[in-house]
Amino acid sequence: MLLQVLGTAAGGGLPQWNCACPGCTGARTHPHRRRRHASLAVQAGAGRWFLVNATPDIGDQIEDSHALRPGPGPRQTPVAGVLLTDAELDHTLGIARLREAAGFDVLATRPVRHALLERLRLGATLAPYTRVRWNELGAAPQPLAPDGTVTATALPVSAKRPRYAVDLPPDAPGADDWVVALSLRDTTTGRTLLYAPALARWTDTFQQAVEAADCVIVDGTFWDDDEPVRTGISTRTATGMGHLPIAGENGTARRLSRVRARCLYTHLNNTNPLGDPDAPQHRMLRDWGLDIAADRMVIDL
Ligand code: MLT
Ligand code: MN
Ligand code: ZN
């Protein structure tokens, strides 16, 4: 199974257009520190790819990746559709940019689809431009490749709704599939990638999926729980914002350092010290046997 990392930054990107914090300023001064919004592409059949989340950077992300470029036909694209981990704007705004396509699939959980259709009105908005096929993503493996060799399964990780949809009634009591981790599996080799750019809780089911995976790409939004408060971007902690931090008591590093899978962090916020390649936190990460995903990284599982 072939995967391409298209971006590794949280909402806003690195640098964020209206931000002059040390992280964003550093990325303007040192262009190699720039990171696009977190996204991934997975190959599902010959010349056929699905994007995992559609970010505001989607046009540049497709253009920059050789495998995703159009051709040989004048309007022929290898992009078959988009898988969504949640309904957050940094993961969904790019859907409208695909409107020049003849059609494409969107795979999302029920509450995510509901938010996109009822609140962002993407169904009605895009209907005059293109044919969007809305498919349900859930606990049963969904075939992505025509021959079923690559599948996607959703693992609920939290009931956190995007700010634009907080007043929508939960789809079911306590519906915890507003945010999911995706398990992408090559059924011929059994190799699996677990992708969780937003992780609010470490459940037993998630632990089992981590143990079964060959590669895990996880929420690295914040280094520690206090970071959003300390840097003045929020009054809530990382956990309060729906992102388990990397370090500390309830941090993900402690758990990931014990698994056999290759573990990479993504969705780095511009306040995260890891955005600076000289930060001492990189050494701590290395000592734990963990790493950070990089934009344009290719993972051949
Ligand atoms: C998040 O990851 O918590 C959200 O994307 C925040 C946002 O960008 O509004
Ligand atoms: Mn986000
Ligand atoms: Zn910033």
PDB file of C-alpha atoms and ligand atoms in Angstrom:
ATOM      1  CA  MET A   1       0.000   0.000   0.000  1.00  0.00           C
ATOM      2  CA  LEU A   2       1.358   3.348  -1.057  1.00  0.00           C
ATOM      3  CA  LEU A   3       0.727   6.503   0.967  1.00  0.00           C
ATOM      4  CA  GLN A   4       1.785  10.086   0.428  1.00  0.00           C
ATOM      5  CA  VAL A   5       1.808  12.634   3.226  1.00  0.00           C
ATOM      6  CA  LEU A   6       0.409  15.860   1.759  1.00  0.00           C
ATOM      7  CA  GLY A   7       0.588  18.057   4.863  1.00  0.00           C
ATOM      8  CA  THR A   8       1.301  17.885   8.587  1.00  0.00           C
ATOM      9  CA  ALA A   9       0.046  21.147  10.134  1.00  0.00           C
ATOM     10  CA  ALA A  10      -3.042  21.834  12.238  1.00  0.00           C
ATOM     11  CA  GLY A  11      -5.746  24.330  11.251  1.00  0.00           C
ATOM     12  CA  GLY A  12      -4.142  27.575  10.089  1.00  0.00           C
ATOM     13  CA  GLY A  13      -1.066  25.852   8.687  1.00  0.00           C
ATOM     14  CA  LEU A  14       2.524  26.849   9.339  1.00  0.00           C
ATOM     15  CA  PRO A  15       2.781  29.789   8.908  1.00  0.00           C
ATOM     16  CA  GLN A  16      -0.807  30.862   9.556  1.00  0.00           C
ATOM     17  CA  TRP A  17      -1.760  33.864   7.396  1.00  0.00           C
ATOM     18  CA  ASN A  18      -2.617  36.217  10.300  1.00  0.00           C
ATOM     19  CA  CYS A  19      -0.130  34.983  12.880  1.00  0.00           C
ATOM     20  CA  ALA A  20       3.213  36.454  13.910  1.00  0.00           C
ATOM     21  CA  CYS A  21       3.945  33.999  16.739  1.00  0.00           C
ATOM     22  CA  PRO A  22       7.532  32.662  16.975  1.00  0.00           C
ATOM     23  CA  GLY A  23       6.539  29.455  15.130  1.00  0.00           C
ATOM     24  CA  CYS A  24       4.909  31.253  12.200  1.00  0.00           C
ATOM     25  CA  THR A  25       7.626  33.914  12.011  1.00  0.00           C
ATOM     26  CA  GLY A  26      10.242  31.135  12.026  1.00  0.00           C
ATOM     27  CA  ALA A  27       8.476  29.398   9.123  1.00  0.00           C
ATOM     28  CA  ARG A  28       8.464  32.658   7.126  1.00  0.00           C
ATOM     29  CA  THR A  29      12.197  33.150   7.734  1.00  0.00           C
ATOM     30  CA  HIS A  30      13.094  29.476   7.131  1.00  0.00           C
ATOM     31  CA  PRO A  31      10.865  28.122   4.332  1.00  0.00           C
ATOM     32  CA  HIS A  32      11.866  24.492   5.060  1.00  0.00           C
ATOM     33  CA  ARG A  33       9.859  24.820   8.300  1.00  0.00           C
ATOM     34  CA  ARG A  34       6.614  25.445   6.392  1.00  0.00           C
ATOM     35  CA  ARG A  35       3.929  22.787   6.745  1.00  0.00           C
ATOM     36  CA  ARG A  36       0.657  22.504   4.859  1.00  0.00           C
ATOM     37  CA  HIS A  37      -2.619  21.452   6.457  1.00  0.00           C
ATOM     38  CA  ALA A  38      -2.608  17.818   7.567  1.00  0.00           C
ATOM     39  CA  SER A  39      -3.619  15.435   4.799  1.00  0.00           C
ATOM     40  CA  LEU A  40      -2.675  12.147   3.228  1.00  0.00           C
ATOM     41  CA  ALA A  41      -3.230  10.321  -0.073  1.00  0.00           C
ATOM     42  CA  VAL A  42      -3.666   6.547  -0.303  1.00  0.00           C
ATOM     43  CA  GLN A  43      -3.364   4.549  -3.504  1.00  0.00           C
ATOM     44  CA  ALA A  44      -6.390   2.321  -4.172  1.00  0.00           C
ATOM     45  CA  GLY A  45      -5.786   0.554  -7.471  1.00  0.00           C
ATOM     46  CA  ALA A  46      -3.588   1.532 -10.399  1.00  0.00           C
ATOM     47  CA  GLY A  47      -3.599   5.285 -10.973  1.00  0.00           C
ATOM     48  CA  ARG A  48      -6.395   5.740  -8.434  1.00  0.00           C
ATOM     49  CA  TRP A  49      -6.005   7.664  -5.187  1.00  0.00           C
ATOM     50  CA  PHE A  50      -8.146   8.803  -2.277  1.00  0.00           C
ATOM     51  CA  LEU A  51      -7.331  11.891  -0.268  1.00  0.00           C
ATOM     52  CA  VAL A  52      -7.700  11.622   3.479  1.00  0.00           C
ATOM     53  CA  ASN A  53      -9.278  14.976   4.370  1.00  0.00           C
ATOM     54  CA  ALA A  54      -9.624  17.880   1.939  1.00  0.00           C
ATOM     55  CA  THR A  55      -7.730  20.907   3.242  1.00  0.00           C
ATOM     56  CA  PRO A  56      -7.614  24.562   2.173  1.00  0.00           C
ATOM     57  CA  ASP A  57      -4.216  23.647   0.590  1.00  0.00           C
ATOM     58  CA  ILE A  58      -5.687  20.858  -1.573  1.00  0.00           C
ATOM     59  CA  GLY A  59      -4.874  22.488  -4.942  1.00  0.00           C
ATOM     60  CA  ASP A  60      -1.174  22.915  -4.124  1.00  0.00           C
ATOM     61  CA  GLN A  61      -1.048  19.509  -2.445  1.00  0.00           C
ATOM     62  CA  ILE A  62      -2.335  17.766  -5.584  1.00  0.00           C
ATOM     63  CA  GLU A  63      -0.095  19.834  -7.872  1.00  0.00           C
ATOM     64  CA  ASP A  64       2.987  19.008  -5.766  1.00  0.00           C
ATOM     65  CA  SER A  65       2.465  15.272  -5.818  1.00  0.00           C
ATOM     66  CA  HIS A  66       3.450  13.627  -9.081  1.00  0.00           C
ATOM     67  CA  ALA A  67       1.054  10.696  -8.588  1.00  0.00           C
ATOM     68  CA  LEU A  68      -1.960  13.007  -8.120  1.00  0.00           C
ATOM     69  CA  ARG A  69      -1.465  15.139 -11.226  1.00  0.00           C
ATOM     70  CA  PRO A  70      -3.999  14.854 -14.050  1.00  0.00           C
ATOM     71  CA  GLY A  71      -3.597  13.064 -17.385  1.00  0.00           C
ATOM     72  CA  PRO A  72      -3.170  11.573 -19.877  1.00  0.00           C
ATOM     73  CA  GLY A  73      -6.695  12.673 -20.855  1.00  0.00           C
ATOM     74  CA  PRO A  74      -7.245  16.452 -20.661  1.00  0.00           C
ATOM     75  CA  ARG A  75      -9.567  16.194 -17.621  1.00  0.00           C
ATOM     76  CA  GLN A  76      -8.497  12.790 -16.338  1.00  0.00           C
ATOM     77  CA  THR A  77      -7.574  12.731 -12.654  1.00  0.00           C
ATOM     78  CA  PRO A  78      -6.277   9.952 -10.411  1.00  0.00           C
ATOM     79  CA  VAL A  79      -8.175  11.548  -7.475  1.00  0.00           C
ATOM     80  CA  ALA A  80     -11.202   9.288  -6.943  1.00  0.00           C
ATOM     81  CA  GLY A  81     -12.477  10.858  -3.756  1.00  0.00           C
ATOM     82  CA  VAL A  82     -12.003  11.995  -0.191  1.00  0.00           C
ATOM     83  CA  LEU A  83     -12.142  10.144   3.126  1.00  0.00           C
ATOM     84  CA  LEU A  84     -12.948  12.311   6.134  1.00  0.00           C
ATOM     85  CA  THR A  85     -11.840  11.875   9.738  1.00  0.00           C
ATOM     86  CA  ASP A  86     -14.164  14.662  10.952  1.00  0.00           C
ATOM     87  CA  ALA A  87     -16.134  17.706   9.780  1.00  0.00           C
ATOM     88  CA  GLU A  88     -13.630  20.387  10.931  1.00  0.00           C
ATOM     89  CA  LEU A  89     -13.068  23.195   8.440  1.00  0.00           C
ATOM     90  CA  ASP A  90      -9.333  22.475   8.083  1.00  0.00           C
ATOM     91  CA  HIS A  91     -10.295  18.982   6.855  1.00  0.00           C
ATOM     92  CA  THR A  92     -13.300  19.819   4.680  1.00  0.00           C
ATOM     93  CA  LEU A  93     -12.910  23.271   3.055  1.00  0.00           C
ATOM     94  CA  GLY A  94     -10.994  21.672   0.170  1.00  0.00           C
ATOM     95  CA  ILE A  95     -14.013  19.624  -0.949  1.00  0.00           C
ATOM     96  CA  ALA A  96     -15.438  22.625  -2.831  1.00  0.00           C
ATOM     97  CA  ARG A  97     -12.139  22.996  -4.708  1.00  0.00           C
ATOM     98  CA  LEU A  98     -12.760  19.635  -6.364  1.00  0.00           C
ATOM     99  CA  ARG A  99     -15.869  21.003  -8.121  1.00  0.00           C
ATOM    100  CA  GLU A 100     -14.195  20.909 -11.569  1.00  0.00           C
ATOM    101  CA  ALA A 101     -14.225  17.082 -11.419  1.00  0.00           C
ATOM    102  CA  ALA A 102     -16.932  15.146 -13.298  1.00  0.00           C
ATOM    103  CA  GLY A 103     -17.653  13.485  -9.983  1.00  0.00           C
ATOM    104  CA  PHE A 104     -16.005  12.124  -6.850  1.00  0.00           C
ATOM    105  CA  ASP A 105     -16.744  10.088  -3.723  1.00  0.00           C
ATOM    106  CA  VAL A 106     -16.856  11.463  -0.204  1.00  0.00           C
ATOM    107  CA  LEU A 107     -16.697   8.872   2.554  1.00  0.00           C
ATOM    108  CA  ALA A 108     -17.689  10.106   6.001  1.00  0.00           C
ATOM    109  CA  THR A 109     -19.503   9.007   9.144  1.00  0.00           C
ATOM    110  CA  ARG A 110     -23.198   9.860   9.467  1.00  0.00           C
ATOM    111  CA  PRO A 111     -22.842  12.937  11.742  1.00  0.00           C
ATOM    112  CA  VAL A 112     -19.987  14.331   9.620  1.00  0.00           C
ATOM    113  CA  ARG A 113     -22.016  13.972   6.434  1.00  0.00           C
ATOM    114  CA  HIS A 114     -25.010  15.541   8.175  1.00  0.00           C
ATOM    115  CA  ALA A 115     -22.952  18.596   9.218  1.00  0.00           C
ATOM    116  CA  LEU A 116     -21.551  19.050   5.700  1.00  0.00           C
ATOM    117  CA  LEU A 117     -24.975  18.771   4.058  1.00  0.00           C
ATOM    118  CA  GLU A 118     -27.057  20.686   6.603  1.00  0.00           C
ATOM    119  CA  ARG A 119     -24.623  23.324   7.823  1.00  0.00           C
ATOM    120  CA  LEU A 120     -22.035  23.891   5.063  1.00  0.00           C
ATOM    121  CA  ARG A 121     -24.739  22.989   2.525  1.00  0.00           C
ATOM    122  CA  LEU A 122     -22.107  21.293   0.381  1.00  0.00           C
ATOM    123  CA  GLY A 123     -24.631  18.984  -1.307  1.00  0.00           C
ATOM    124  CA  ALA A 124     -26.822  21.779  -2.673  1.00  0.00           C
ATOM    125  CA  THR A 125     -23.850  24.088  -3.320  1.00  0.00           C
ATOM    126  CA  LEU A 126     -21.858  21.576  -5.367  1.00  0.00           C
ATOM    127  CA  ALA A 127     -24.745  19.915  -7.241  1.00  0.00           C
ATOM    128  CA  PRO A 128     -24.684  22.430 -10.158  1.00  0.00           C
ATOM    129  CA  TYR A 129     -20.923  21.826 -10.606  1.00  0.00           C
ATOM    130  CA  THR A 130     -20.183  18.153 -10.051  1.00  0.00           C
ATOM    131  CA  ARG A 131     -21.630  14.846  -8.912  1.00  0.00           C
ATOM    132  CA  VAL A 132     -20.626  14.112  -5.331  1.00  0.00           C
ATOM    133  CA  ARG A 133     -21.353  10.565  -4.203  1.00  0.00           C
ATOM    134  CA  TRP A 134     -21.775  10.516  -0.405  1.00  0.00           C
ATOM    135  CA  ASN A 135     -20.835   7.177   1.140  1.00  0.00           C
ATOM    136  CA  GLU A 136     -21.029   6.069   4.709  1.00  0.00           C
ATOM    137  CA  LEU A 137     -17.885   5.265   6.625  1.00  0.00           C
ATOM    138  CA  GLY A 138     -18.228   3.053   9.677  1.00  0.00           C
ATOM    139  CA  ALA A 139     -17.040   0.001  11.548  1.00  0.00           C
ATOM    140  CA  ALA A 140     -17.359  -2.281   8.496  1.00  0.00           C
ATOM    141  CA  PRO A 141     -14.339  -2.141   6.126  1.00  0.00           C
ATOM    142  CA  GLN A 142     -15.236  -0.048   3.044  1.00  0.00           C
ATOM    143  CA  PRO A 143     -13.466  -1.144  -0.150  1.00  0.00           C
ATOM    144  CA  LEU A 144     -11.590   1.746  -1.806  1.00  0.00           C
ATOM    145  CA  ALA A 145      -9.953  -0.117  -4.683  1.00  0.00           C
ATOM    146  CA  PRO A 146     -12.319  -1.606  -7.306  1.00  0.00           C
ATOM    147  CA  ASP A 147     -10.946  -5.080  -6.516  1.00  0.00           C
ATOM    148  CA  GLY A 148     -11.337  -4.518  -2.767  1.00  0.00           C
ATOM    149  CA  THR A 149      -7.605  -4.739  -2.043  1.00  0.00           C
ATOM    150  CA  VAL A 150      -7.529  -1.507  -0.010  1.00  0.00           C
ATOM    151  CA  THR A 151     -10.159  -0.894   2.665  1.00  0.00           C
ATOM    152  CA  ALA A 152     -10.981   1.880   5.125  1.00  0.00           C
ATOM    153  CA  THR A 153     -12.513   1.388   8.562  1.00  0.00           C
ATOM    154  CA  ALA A 154     -13.568   4.152  10.950  1.00  0.00           C
ATOM    155  CA  LEU A 155     -12.855   3.946  14.685  1.00  0.00           C
ATOM    156  CA  PRO A 156     -14.805   6.485  16.737  1.00  0.00           C
ATOM    157  CA  VAL A 157     -12.514   8.668  18.857  1.00  0.00           C
ATOM    158  CA  SER A 158     -14.709  11.544  19.997  1.00  0.00           C
ATOM    159  CA  ALA A 159     -18.059  13.316  19.993  1.00  0.00           C
ATOM    160  CA  LYS A 160     -16.435  16.745  19.494  1.00  0.00           C
ATOM    161  CA  ARG A 161     -18.412  18.758  16.952  1.00  0.00           C
ATOM    162  CA  PRO A 162     -16.972  21.607  14.874  1.00  0.00           C
ATOM    163  CA  ARG A 163     -17.856  25.065  16.211  1.00  0.00           C
ATOM    164  CA  TYR A 164     -20.235  25.657  13.277  1.00  0.00           C
ATOM    165  CA  ALA A 165     -22.212  22.540  14.239  1.00  0.00           C
ATOM    166  CA  VAL A 166     -22.164  22.520  18.061  1.00  0.00           C
ATOM    167  CA  ASP A 167     -25.926  23.050  18.179  1.00  0.00           C
ATOM    168  CA  LEU A 168     -26.732  20.135  15.854  1.00  0.00           C
ATOM    169  CA  PRO A 169     -28.401  17.380  17.816  1.00  0.00           C
ATOM    170  CA  PRO A 170     -26.083  14.431  18.287  1.00  0.00           C
ATOM    171  CA  ASP A 171     -26.883  11.823  15.642  1.00  0.00           C
ATOM    172  CA  ALA A 172     -27.429   9.224  18.321  1.00  0.00           C
ATOM    173  CA  PRO A 173     -27.145   9.558  22.088  1.00  0.00           C
ATOM    174  CA  GLY A 174     -23.447  10.207  22.752  1.00  0.00           C
ATOM    175  CA  ALA A 175     -22.531   9.699  19.075  1.00  0.00           C
ATOM    176  CA  ASP A 176     -18.774   9.424  19.278  1.00  0.00           C
ATOM    177  CA  ASP A 177     -18.160   9.169  15.538  1.00  0.00           C
ATOM    178  CA  TRP A 178     -17.981  12.927  14.923  1.00  0.00           C
ATOM    179  CA  VAL A 179     -14.230  12.337  14.964  1.00  0.00           C
ATOM    180  CA  VAL A 180     -12.762   9.026  13.860  1.00  0.00           C
ATOM    181  CA  ALA A 181      -9.397   7.397  13.322  1.00  0.00           C
ATOM    182  CA  LEU A 182      -9.056   5.637   9.971  1.00  0.00           C
ATOM    183  CA  SER A 183      -7.603   2.208   9.556  1.00  0.00           C
ATOM    184  CA  LEU A 184      -6.370   1.792   5.979  1.00  0.00           C
ATOM    185  CA  ARG A 185      -5.611  -1.802   5.135  1.00  0.00           C
ATOM    186  CA  ASP A 186      -4.049  -3.570   2.178  1.00  0.00           C
ATOM    187  CA  THR A 187      -5.992  -6.834   2.214  1.00  0.00           C
ATOM    188  CA  THR A 188      -3.438  -8.681   0.076  1.00  0.00           C
ATOM    189  CA  THR A 189      -0.500  -8.032   2.430  1.00  0.00           C
ATOM    190  CA  GLY A 190      -2.446  -7.365   5.643  1.00  0.00           C
ATOM    191  CA  ARG A 191      -0.395  -4.180   6.151  1.00  0.00           C
ATOM    192  CA  THR A 192      -2.284  -1.418   7.947  1.00  0.00           C
ATOM    193  CA  LEU A 193      -1.930   2.301   8.525  1.00  0.00           C
ATOM    194  CA  LEU A 194      -3.798   3.934  11.402  1.00  0.00           C
ATOM    195  CA  TYR A 195      -4.411   7.651  10.829  1.00  0.00           C
ATOM    196  CA  ALA A 196      -5.704   9.789  13.714  1.00  0.00           C
ATOM    197  CA  PRO A 197      -5.010  13.521  13.202  1.00  0.00           C
ATOM    198  CA  ALA A 198      -7.439  14.383  16.030  1.00  0.00           C
ATOM    199  CA  LEU A 199      -7.405  12.173  19.096  1.00  0.00           C
ATOM    200  CA  ALA A 200      -9.382  13.224  22.171  1.00  0.00           C
ATOM    201  CA  ARG A 201      -9.302   9.949  24.101  1.00  0.00           C
ATOM    202  CA  TRP A 202      -7.167   6.832  24.107  1.00  0.00           C
ATOM    203  CA  THR A 203      -9.799   4.090  24.188  1.00  0.00           C
ATOM    204  CA  ASP A 204      -9.231   0.338  24.444  1.00  0.00           C
ATOM    205  CA  THR A 205     -10.410  -0.009  20.828  1.00  0.00           C
ATOM    206  CA  PHE A 206      -7.837   2.573  19.756  1.00  0.00           C
ATOM    207  CA  GLN A 207      -5.106   0.758  21.711  1.00  0.00           C
ATOM    208  CA  GLN A 208      -6.020  -2.494  19.910  1.00  0.00           C
ATOM    209  CA  ALA A 209      -5.913  -0.746  16.533  1.00  0.00           C
ATOM    210  CA  VAL A 210      -2.500   0.741  17.362  1.00  0.00           C
ATOM    211  CA  GLU A 211      -1.205  -2.712  18.282  1.00  0.00           C
ATOM    212  CA  ALA A 212      -2.538  -4.193  15.016  1.00  0.00           C
ATOM    213  CA  ALA A 213      -1.075  -1.429  12.816  1.00  0.00           C
ATOM    214  CA  ASP A 214       2.255  -1.359  10.985  1.00  0.00           C
ATOM    215  CA  CYS A 215       2.361   2.423  10.880  1.00  0.00           C
ATOM    216  CA  VAL A 216       0.528   4.917  13.050  1.00  0.00           C
ATOM    217  CA  ILE A 217       0.145   8.622  12.248  1.00  0.00           C
ATOM    218  CA  VAL A 218      -1.244  10.419  15.272  1.00  0.00           C
ATOM    219  CA  ASP A 219      -2.426  13.796  16.571  1.00  0.00           C
ATOM    220  CA  GLY A 220       0.656  15.884  17.396  1.00  0.00           C
ATOM    221  CA  THR A 221      -1.216  19.195  17.649  1.00  0.00           C
ATOM    222  CA  PHE A 222       0.290  20.203  20.988  1.00  0.00           C
ATOM    223  CA  TRP A 223       3.499  19.202  22.760  1.00  0.00           C
ATOM    224  CA  ASP A 224       1.978  19.403  26.254  1.00  0.00           C
ATOM    225  CA  ASP A 225      -1.445  19.937  27.777  1.00  0.00           C
ATOM    226  CA  ASP A 226      -0.815  23.521  28.912  1.00  0.00           C
ATOM    227  CA  GLU A 227       0.573  24.761  25.545  1.00  0.00           C
ATOM    228  CA  PRO A 228      -2.624  26.457  24.226  1.00  0.00           C
ATOM    229  CA  VAL A 229      -3.089  28.347  27.518  1.00  0.00           C
ATOM    230  CA  ARG A 230       0.606  29.220  27.966  1.00  0.00           C
ATOM    231  CA  THR A 231       0.917  30.579  24.432  1.00  0.00           C
ATOM    232  CA  GLY A 232      -2.302  32.572  24.793  1.00  0.00           C
ATOM    233  CA  ILE A 233      -4.222  31.010  21.877  1.00  0.00           C
ATOM    234  CA  SER A 234      -6.958  29.520  24.080  1.00  0.00           C
ATOM    235  CA  THR A 235      -8.302  29.316  27.598  1.00  0.00           C
ATOM    236  CA  ARG A 236      -8.664  25.550  27.191  1.00  0.00           C
ATOM    237  CA  THR A 237      -5.986  22.897  27.594  1.00  0.00           C
ATOM    238  CA  ALA A 238      -4.976  20.654  24.688  1.00  0.00           C
ATOM    239  CA  THR A 239      -7.184  17.861  26.052  1.00  0.00           C
ATOM    240  CA  GLY A 240     -10.021  20.358  26.507  1.00  0.00           C
ATOM    241  CA  MET A 241      -9.685  21.221  22.812  1.00  0.00           C
ATOM    242  CA  GLY A 242     -10.002  17.554  21.807  1.00  0.00           C
ATOM    243  CA  HIS A 243      -6.289  16.883  21.254  1.00  0.00           C
ATOM    244  CA  LEU A 244      -4.316  14.613  23.575  1.00  0.00           C
ATOM    245  CA  PRO A 245      -0.864  16.185  23.975  1.00  0.00           C
ATOM    246  CA  ILE A 246       2.365  14.408  23.014  1.00  0.00           C
ATOM    247  CA  ALA A 247       4.233  14.696  26.334  1.00  0.00           C
ATOM    248  CA  GLY A 248       3.239  14.361  29.979  1.00  0.00           C
ATOM    249  CA  GLU A 249       0.965  12.195  32.123  1.00  0.00           C
ATOM    250  CA  ASN A 250      -1.903  11.850  29.638  1.00  0.00           C
ATOM    251  CA  GLY A 251       0.423  12.240  26.646  1.00  0.00           C
ATOM    252  CA  THR A 252       0.400   9.895  23.658  1.00  0.00           C
ATOM    253  CA  ALA A 253       4.211   9.450  23.538  1.00  0.00           C
ATOM    254  CA  ARG A 254       4.219   7.293  26.679  1.00  0.00           C
ATOM    255  CA  ARG A 255       1.836   4.813  25.014  1.00  0.00           C
ATOM    256  CA  LEU A 256       3.265   4.969  21.503  1.00  0.00           C
ATOM    257  CA  SER A 257       6.822   4.334  22.722  1.00  0.00           C
ATOM    258  CA  ARG A 258       5.682   0.795  23.679  1.00  0.00           C
ATOM    259  CA  VAL A 259       4.250  -0.343  20.334  1.00  0.00           C
ATOM    260  CA  ARG A 260       5.988  -2.132  17.441  1.00  0.00           C
ATOM    261  CA  ALA A 261       4.489   0.099  14.715  1.00  0.00           C
ATOM    262  CA  ARG A 262       6.378   2.978  13.147  1.00  0.00           C
ATOM    263  CA  CYS A 263       4.868   6.040  14.885  1.00  0.00           C
ATOM    264  CA  LEU A 264       4.724   9.514  13.373  1.00  0.00           C
ATOM    265  CA  TYR A 265       3.085  12.701  14.596  1.00  0.00           C
ATOM    266  CA  THR A 266       1.042  15.033  12.378  1.00  0.00           C
ATOM    267  CA  HIS A 267      -1.394  18.009  12.654  1.00  0.00           C
ATOM    268  CA  LEU A 268       1.244  20.165  14.427  1.00  0.00           C
ATOM    269  CA  ASN A 269      -0.117  23.468  15.636  1.00  0.00           C
ATOM    270  CA  ASN A 270       1.992  26.571  15.010  1.00  0.00           C
ATOM    271  CA  THR A 271       2.543  26.859  18.782  1.00  0.00           C
ATOM    272  CA  ASN A 272       4.126  23.389  18.933  1.00  0.00           C
ATOM    273  CA  PRO A 273       7.878  23.671  19.655  1.00  0.00           C
ATOM    274  CA  LEU A 274       8.465  20.762  17.217  1.00  0.00           C
ATOM    275  CA  GLY A 275       7.906  23.229  14.372  1.00  0.00           C
ATOM    276  CA  ASP A 276      11.436  24.463  15.090  1.00  0.00           C
ATOM    277  CA  PRO A 277      13.984  21.823  13.972  1.00  0.00           C
ATOM    278  CA  ASP A 278      16.441  23.079  16.642  1.00  0.00           C
ATOM    279  CA  ALA A 279      14.035  22.625  19.565  1.00  0.00           C
ATOM    280  CA  PRO A 280      15.298  20.250  22.314  1.00  0.00           C
ATOM    281  CA  GLN A 281      11.963  18.369  22.189  1.00  0.00           C
ATOM    282  CA  HIS A 282      13.147  16.603  19.003  1.00  0.00           C
ATOM    283  CA  ARG A 283      15.763  14.760  21.023  1.00  0.00           C
ATOM    284  CA  MET A 284      13.149  13.616  23.550  1.00  0.00           C
ATOM    285  CA  LEU A 285      10.986  12.335  20.713  1.00  0.00           C
ATOM    286  CA  ARG A 286      13.925  10.412  19.227  1.00  0.00           C
ATOM    287  CA  ASP A 287      14.734   8.891  22.627  1.00  0.00           C
ATOM    288  CA  TRP A 288      11.165   7.603  22.803  1.00  0.00           C
ATOM    289  CA  GLY A 289      11.599   6.038  19.340  1.00  0.00           C
ATOM    290  CA  LEU A 290       9.013   8.371  17.794  1.00  0.00           C
ATOM    291  CA  ASP A 291       9.130  10.715  14.817  1.00  0.00           C
ATOM    292  CA  ILE A 292       7.226  13.461  13.001  1.00  0.00           C
ATOM    293  CA  ALA A 293       5.655  13.020   9.576  1.00  0.00           C
ATOM    294  CA  ALA A 294       6.987  15.423   6.953  1.00  0.00           C
ATOM    295  CA  ASP A 295       5.156  17.036   4.049  1.00  0.00           C
ATOM    296  CA  ARG A 296       5.787  15.028   0.825  1.00  0.00           C
ATOM    297  CA  MET A 297       6.857  11.915   2.773  1.00  0.00           C
ATOM    298  CA  VAL A 298       6.127   8.683   0.897  1.00  0.00           C
ATOM    299  CA  ILE A 299       5.241   5.614   2.978  1.00  0.00           C
ATOM    300  CA  ASP A 300       5.365   2.256   1.207  1.00  0.00           C
ATOM    301  CA  LEU A 301       3.688  -0.220   3.542  1.00  0.00           C
TER     302      LEU A 301
HETATM  303  C1  MLT B   1      -9.061  21.346  15.599  1.00  0.00           C
HETATM  304  O1  MLT B   1      -8.241  20.556  15.108  1.00  0.00           O
HETATM  305  O2  MLT B   1      -9.229  21.398  16.829  1.00  0.00           O
HETATM  306  C2  MLT B   1      -9.848  22.221  14.699  1.00  0.00           C
HETATM  307  O3  MLT B   1      -9.476  22.026  13.381  1.00  0.00           O
HETATM  308  C3  MLT B   1      -9.742  23.634  15.115  1.00  0.00           C
HETATM  309  C4  MLT B   1     -10.005  24.576  13.986  1.00  0.00           C
HETATM  310  O4  MLT B   1      -9.216  24.620  13.040  1.00  0.00           O
HETATM  311  O5  MLT B   1     -10.987  25.322  14.030  1.00  0.00           O
HETATM  312 MN    MN B   2      -7.692  20.654  13.020  1.00  0.00          MN
HETATM  313 ZN    ZN B   3       1.526  31.338  14.674  1.00  0.00          ZN
END
